[in-house]
JSON list of C-alpha atoms in Angstrom, two decimals:
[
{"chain": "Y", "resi": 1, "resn": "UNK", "atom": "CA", "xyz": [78.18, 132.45, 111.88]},
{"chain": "Y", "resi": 2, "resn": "UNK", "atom": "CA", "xyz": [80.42, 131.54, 114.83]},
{"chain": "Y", "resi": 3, "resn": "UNK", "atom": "CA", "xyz": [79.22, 128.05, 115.38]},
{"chain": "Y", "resi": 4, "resn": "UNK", "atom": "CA", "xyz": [79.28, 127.08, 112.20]},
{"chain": "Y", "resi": 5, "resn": "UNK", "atom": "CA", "xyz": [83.19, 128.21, 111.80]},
{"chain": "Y", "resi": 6, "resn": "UNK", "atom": "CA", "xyz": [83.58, 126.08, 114.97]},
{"chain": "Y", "resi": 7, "resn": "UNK", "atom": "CA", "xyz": [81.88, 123.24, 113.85]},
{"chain": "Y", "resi": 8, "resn": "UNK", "atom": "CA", "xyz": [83.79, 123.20, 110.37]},
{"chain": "Y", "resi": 9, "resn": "UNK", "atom": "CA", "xyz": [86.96, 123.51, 112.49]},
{"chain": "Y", "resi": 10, "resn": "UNK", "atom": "CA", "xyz": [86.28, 120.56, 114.96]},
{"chain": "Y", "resi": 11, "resn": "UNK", "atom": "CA", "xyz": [84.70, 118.05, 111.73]},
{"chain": "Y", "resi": 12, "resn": "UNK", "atom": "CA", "xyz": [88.42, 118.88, 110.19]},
{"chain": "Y", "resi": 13, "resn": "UNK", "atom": "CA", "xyz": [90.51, 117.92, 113.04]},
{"chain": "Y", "resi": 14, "resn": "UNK", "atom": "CA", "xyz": [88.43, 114.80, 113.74]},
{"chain": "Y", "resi": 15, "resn": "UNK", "atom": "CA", "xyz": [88.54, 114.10, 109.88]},
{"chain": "Y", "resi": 16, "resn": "UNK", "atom": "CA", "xyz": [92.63, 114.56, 110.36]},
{"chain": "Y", "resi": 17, "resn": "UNK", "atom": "CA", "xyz": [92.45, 112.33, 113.27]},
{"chain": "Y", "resi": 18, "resn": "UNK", "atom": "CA", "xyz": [90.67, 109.56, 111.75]},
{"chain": "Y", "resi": 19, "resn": "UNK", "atom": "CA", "xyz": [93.12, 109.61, 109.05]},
{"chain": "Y", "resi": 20, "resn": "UNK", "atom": "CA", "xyz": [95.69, 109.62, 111.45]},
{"chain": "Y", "resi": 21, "resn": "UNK", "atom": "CA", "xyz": [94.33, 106.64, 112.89]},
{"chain": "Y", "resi": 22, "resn": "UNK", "atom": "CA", "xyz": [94.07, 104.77, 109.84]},
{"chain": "Y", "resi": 23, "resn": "UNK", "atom": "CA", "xyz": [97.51, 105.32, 108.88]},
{"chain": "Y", "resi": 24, "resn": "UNK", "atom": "CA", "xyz": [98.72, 104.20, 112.17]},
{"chain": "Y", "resi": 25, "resn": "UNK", "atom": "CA", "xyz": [96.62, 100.87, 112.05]},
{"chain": "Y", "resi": 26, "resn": "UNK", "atom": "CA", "xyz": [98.46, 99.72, 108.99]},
{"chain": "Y", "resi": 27, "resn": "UNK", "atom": "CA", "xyz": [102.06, 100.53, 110.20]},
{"chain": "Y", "resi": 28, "resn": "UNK", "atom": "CA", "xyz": [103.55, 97.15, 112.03]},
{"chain": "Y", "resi": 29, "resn": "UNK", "atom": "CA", "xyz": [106.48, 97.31, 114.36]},
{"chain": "Y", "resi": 30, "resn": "UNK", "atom": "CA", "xyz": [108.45, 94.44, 113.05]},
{"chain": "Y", "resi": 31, "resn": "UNK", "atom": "CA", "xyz": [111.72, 93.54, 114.66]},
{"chain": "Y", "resi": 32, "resn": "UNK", "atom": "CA", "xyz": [114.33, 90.68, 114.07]},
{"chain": "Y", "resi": 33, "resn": "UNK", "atom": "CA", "xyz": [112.88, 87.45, 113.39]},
{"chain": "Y", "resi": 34, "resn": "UNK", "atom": "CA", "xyz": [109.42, 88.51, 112.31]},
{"chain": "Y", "resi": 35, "resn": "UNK", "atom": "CA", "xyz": [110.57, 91.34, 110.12]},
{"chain": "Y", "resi": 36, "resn": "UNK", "atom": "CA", "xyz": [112.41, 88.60, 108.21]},
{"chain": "Y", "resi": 37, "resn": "UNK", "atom": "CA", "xyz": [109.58, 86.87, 108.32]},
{"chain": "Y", "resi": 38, "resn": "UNK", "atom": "CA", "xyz": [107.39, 89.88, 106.72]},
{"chain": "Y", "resi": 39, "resn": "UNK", "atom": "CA", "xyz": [109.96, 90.27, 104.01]},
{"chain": "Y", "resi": 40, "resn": "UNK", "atom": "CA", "xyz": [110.00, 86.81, 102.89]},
{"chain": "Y", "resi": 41, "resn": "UNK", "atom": "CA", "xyz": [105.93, 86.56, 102.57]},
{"chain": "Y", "resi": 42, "resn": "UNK", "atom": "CA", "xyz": [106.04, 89.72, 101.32]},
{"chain": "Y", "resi": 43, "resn": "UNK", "atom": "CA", "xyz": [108.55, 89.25, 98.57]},
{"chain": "Y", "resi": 44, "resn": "UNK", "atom": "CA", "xyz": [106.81, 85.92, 97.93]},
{"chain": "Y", "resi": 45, "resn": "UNK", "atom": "CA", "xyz": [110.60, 83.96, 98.60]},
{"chain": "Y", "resi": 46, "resn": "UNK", "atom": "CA", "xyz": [111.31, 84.39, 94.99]},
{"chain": "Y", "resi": 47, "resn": "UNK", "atom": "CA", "xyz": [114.48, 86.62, 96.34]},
{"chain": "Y", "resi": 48, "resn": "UNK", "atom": "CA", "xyz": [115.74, 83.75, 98.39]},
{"chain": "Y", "resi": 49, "resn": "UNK", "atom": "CA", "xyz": [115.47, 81.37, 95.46]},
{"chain": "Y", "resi": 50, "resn": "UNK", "atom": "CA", "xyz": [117.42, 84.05, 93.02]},
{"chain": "Y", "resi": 51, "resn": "UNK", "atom": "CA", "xyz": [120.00, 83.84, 96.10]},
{"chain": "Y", "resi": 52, "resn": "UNK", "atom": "CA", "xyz": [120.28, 80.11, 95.78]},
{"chain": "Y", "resi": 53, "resn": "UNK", "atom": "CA", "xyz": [120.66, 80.26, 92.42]},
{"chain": "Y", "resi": 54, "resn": "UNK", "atom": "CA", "xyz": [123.50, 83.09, 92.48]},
{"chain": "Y", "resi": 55, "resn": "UNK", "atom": "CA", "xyz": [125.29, 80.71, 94.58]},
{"chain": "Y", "resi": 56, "resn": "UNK", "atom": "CA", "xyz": [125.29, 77.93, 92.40]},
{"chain": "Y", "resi": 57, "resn": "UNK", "atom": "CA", "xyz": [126.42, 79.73, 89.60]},
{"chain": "Y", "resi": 58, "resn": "UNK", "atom": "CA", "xyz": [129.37, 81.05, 92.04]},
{"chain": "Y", "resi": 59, "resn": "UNK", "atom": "CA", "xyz": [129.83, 77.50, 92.65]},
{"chain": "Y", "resi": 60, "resn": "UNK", "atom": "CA", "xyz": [130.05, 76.30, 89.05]},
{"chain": "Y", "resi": 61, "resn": "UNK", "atom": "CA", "xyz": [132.25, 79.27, 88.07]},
{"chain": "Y", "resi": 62, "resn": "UNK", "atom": "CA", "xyz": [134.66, 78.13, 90.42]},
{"chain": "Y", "resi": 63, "resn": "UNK", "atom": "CA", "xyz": [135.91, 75.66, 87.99]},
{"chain": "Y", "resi": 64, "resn": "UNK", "atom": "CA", "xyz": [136.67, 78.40, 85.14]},
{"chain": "Y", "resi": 65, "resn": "UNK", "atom": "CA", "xyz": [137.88, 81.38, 86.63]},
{"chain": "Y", "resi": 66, "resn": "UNK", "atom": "CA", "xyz": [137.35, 83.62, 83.61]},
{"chain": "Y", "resi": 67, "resn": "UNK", "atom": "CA", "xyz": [133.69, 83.56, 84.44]},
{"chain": "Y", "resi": 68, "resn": "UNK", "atom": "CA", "xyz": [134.19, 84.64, 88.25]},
{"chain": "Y", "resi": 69, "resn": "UNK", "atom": "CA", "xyz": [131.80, 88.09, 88.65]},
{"chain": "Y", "resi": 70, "resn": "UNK", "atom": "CA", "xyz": [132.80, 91.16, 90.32]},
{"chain": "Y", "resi": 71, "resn": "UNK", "atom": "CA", "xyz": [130.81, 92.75, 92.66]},
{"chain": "Y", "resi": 72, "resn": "UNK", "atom": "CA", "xyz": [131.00, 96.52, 93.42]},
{"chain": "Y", "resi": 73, "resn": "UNK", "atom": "CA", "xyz": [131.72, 97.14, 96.96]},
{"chain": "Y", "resi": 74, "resn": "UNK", "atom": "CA", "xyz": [130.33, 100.29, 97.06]},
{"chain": "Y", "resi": 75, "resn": "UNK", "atom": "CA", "xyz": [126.97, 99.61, 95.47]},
{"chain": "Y", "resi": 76, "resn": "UNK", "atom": "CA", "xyz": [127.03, 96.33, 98.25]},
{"chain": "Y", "resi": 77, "resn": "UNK", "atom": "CA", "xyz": [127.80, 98.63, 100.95]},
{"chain": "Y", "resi": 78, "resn": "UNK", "atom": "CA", "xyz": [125.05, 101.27, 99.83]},
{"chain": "Y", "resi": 79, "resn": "UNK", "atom": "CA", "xyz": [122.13, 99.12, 99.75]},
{"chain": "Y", "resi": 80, "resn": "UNK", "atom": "CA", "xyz": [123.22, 97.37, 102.53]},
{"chain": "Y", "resi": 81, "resn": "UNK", "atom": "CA", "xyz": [123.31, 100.21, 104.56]},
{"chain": "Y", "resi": 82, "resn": "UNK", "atom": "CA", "xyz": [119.68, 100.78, 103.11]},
{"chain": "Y", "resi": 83, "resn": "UNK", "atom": "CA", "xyz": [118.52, 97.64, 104.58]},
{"chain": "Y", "resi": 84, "resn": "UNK", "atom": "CA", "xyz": [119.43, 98.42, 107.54]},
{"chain": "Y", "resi": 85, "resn": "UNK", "atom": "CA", "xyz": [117.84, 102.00, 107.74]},
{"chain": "Y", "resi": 86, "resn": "UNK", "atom": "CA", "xyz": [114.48, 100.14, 106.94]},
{"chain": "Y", "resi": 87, "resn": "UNK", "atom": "CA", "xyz": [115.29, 97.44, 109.22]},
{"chain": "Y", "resi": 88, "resn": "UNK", "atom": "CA", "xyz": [115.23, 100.43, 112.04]},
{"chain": "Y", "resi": 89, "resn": "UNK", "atom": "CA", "xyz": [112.39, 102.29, 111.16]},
{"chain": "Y", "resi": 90, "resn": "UNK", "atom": "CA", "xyz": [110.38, 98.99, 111.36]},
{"chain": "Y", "resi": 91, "resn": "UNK", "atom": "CA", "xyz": [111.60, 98.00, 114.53]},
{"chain": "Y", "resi": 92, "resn": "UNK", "atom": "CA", "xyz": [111.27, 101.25, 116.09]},
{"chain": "Y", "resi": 93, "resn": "UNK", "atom": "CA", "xyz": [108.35, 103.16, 114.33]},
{"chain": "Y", "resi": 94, "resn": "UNK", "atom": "CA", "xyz": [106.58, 100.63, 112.55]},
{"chain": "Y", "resi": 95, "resn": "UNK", "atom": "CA", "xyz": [106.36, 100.31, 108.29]},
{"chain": "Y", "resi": 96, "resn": "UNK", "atom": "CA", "xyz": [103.67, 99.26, 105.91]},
{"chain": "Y", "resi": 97, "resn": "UNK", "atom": "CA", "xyz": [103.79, 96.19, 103.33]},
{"chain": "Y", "resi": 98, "resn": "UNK", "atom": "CA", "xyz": [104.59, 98.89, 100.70]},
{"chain": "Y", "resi": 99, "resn": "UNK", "atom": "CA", "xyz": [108.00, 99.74, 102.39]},
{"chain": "Y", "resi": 100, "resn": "UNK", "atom": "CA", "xyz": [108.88, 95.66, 102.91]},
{"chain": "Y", "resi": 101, "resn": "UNK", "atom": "CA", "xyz": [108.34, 95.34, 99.07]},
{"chain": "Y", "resi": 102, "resn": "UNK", "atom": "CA", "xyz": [111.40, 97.50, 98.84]},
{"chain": "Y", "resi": 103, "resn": "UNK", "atom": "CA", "xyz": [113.50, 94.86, 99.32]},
{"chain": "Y", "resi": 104, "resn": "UNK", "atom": "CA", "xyz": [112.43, 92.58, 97.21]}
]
């Protein structure tokens, strides 16, 4: 009965293992350039076009003040600060496509 109990015990921790392993083989460290880099193929640039258009409309609304927007510093300064939390964890422990879609 012994060896069996120890063989069920050692096929567990090498089935936690492997699925350590595969966990770890998706994770990335991404850091500066090429984490921008992720987050643009992985947001398909359709956020960088949204931010070209934002600024056009700035541009335009320039000319009639009443249509100037306000933005909420604090909501800015939250999901900045966001960014930048994911920004770290990438760089130093790695993240998946699934976090990078976050930003998006």
């Amino acid at each position: 009965m012994r060896p069996l109990l120890l063989l069920t015990t050692l096929l567990c921790v090498l089935c936690a293992a492997l699925a350590e392993a595969q966990h770890n083989a998706d994770m990335v460290k991404l850091c500066g350039r090429s984490f921008l880099r992720a987050v643009v193929y992985a947001c398909g640039g359709s956020r960088w076009k949204r931010v070209t258009a934002d600024e056009e409309t700035l541009q335009s609304s320039n000319r009639h003040p009443r249509l100037r927007t306000t933005a909420v510093p604090a909501m800015d300064r939250r999901w900045r600060d966001q960014r930048q939390a994911l920004m770290s964890v990438c760089c130093d422990l790695g993240c998946q496509m699934s976090d990078l879609f976050m930003l998006c």
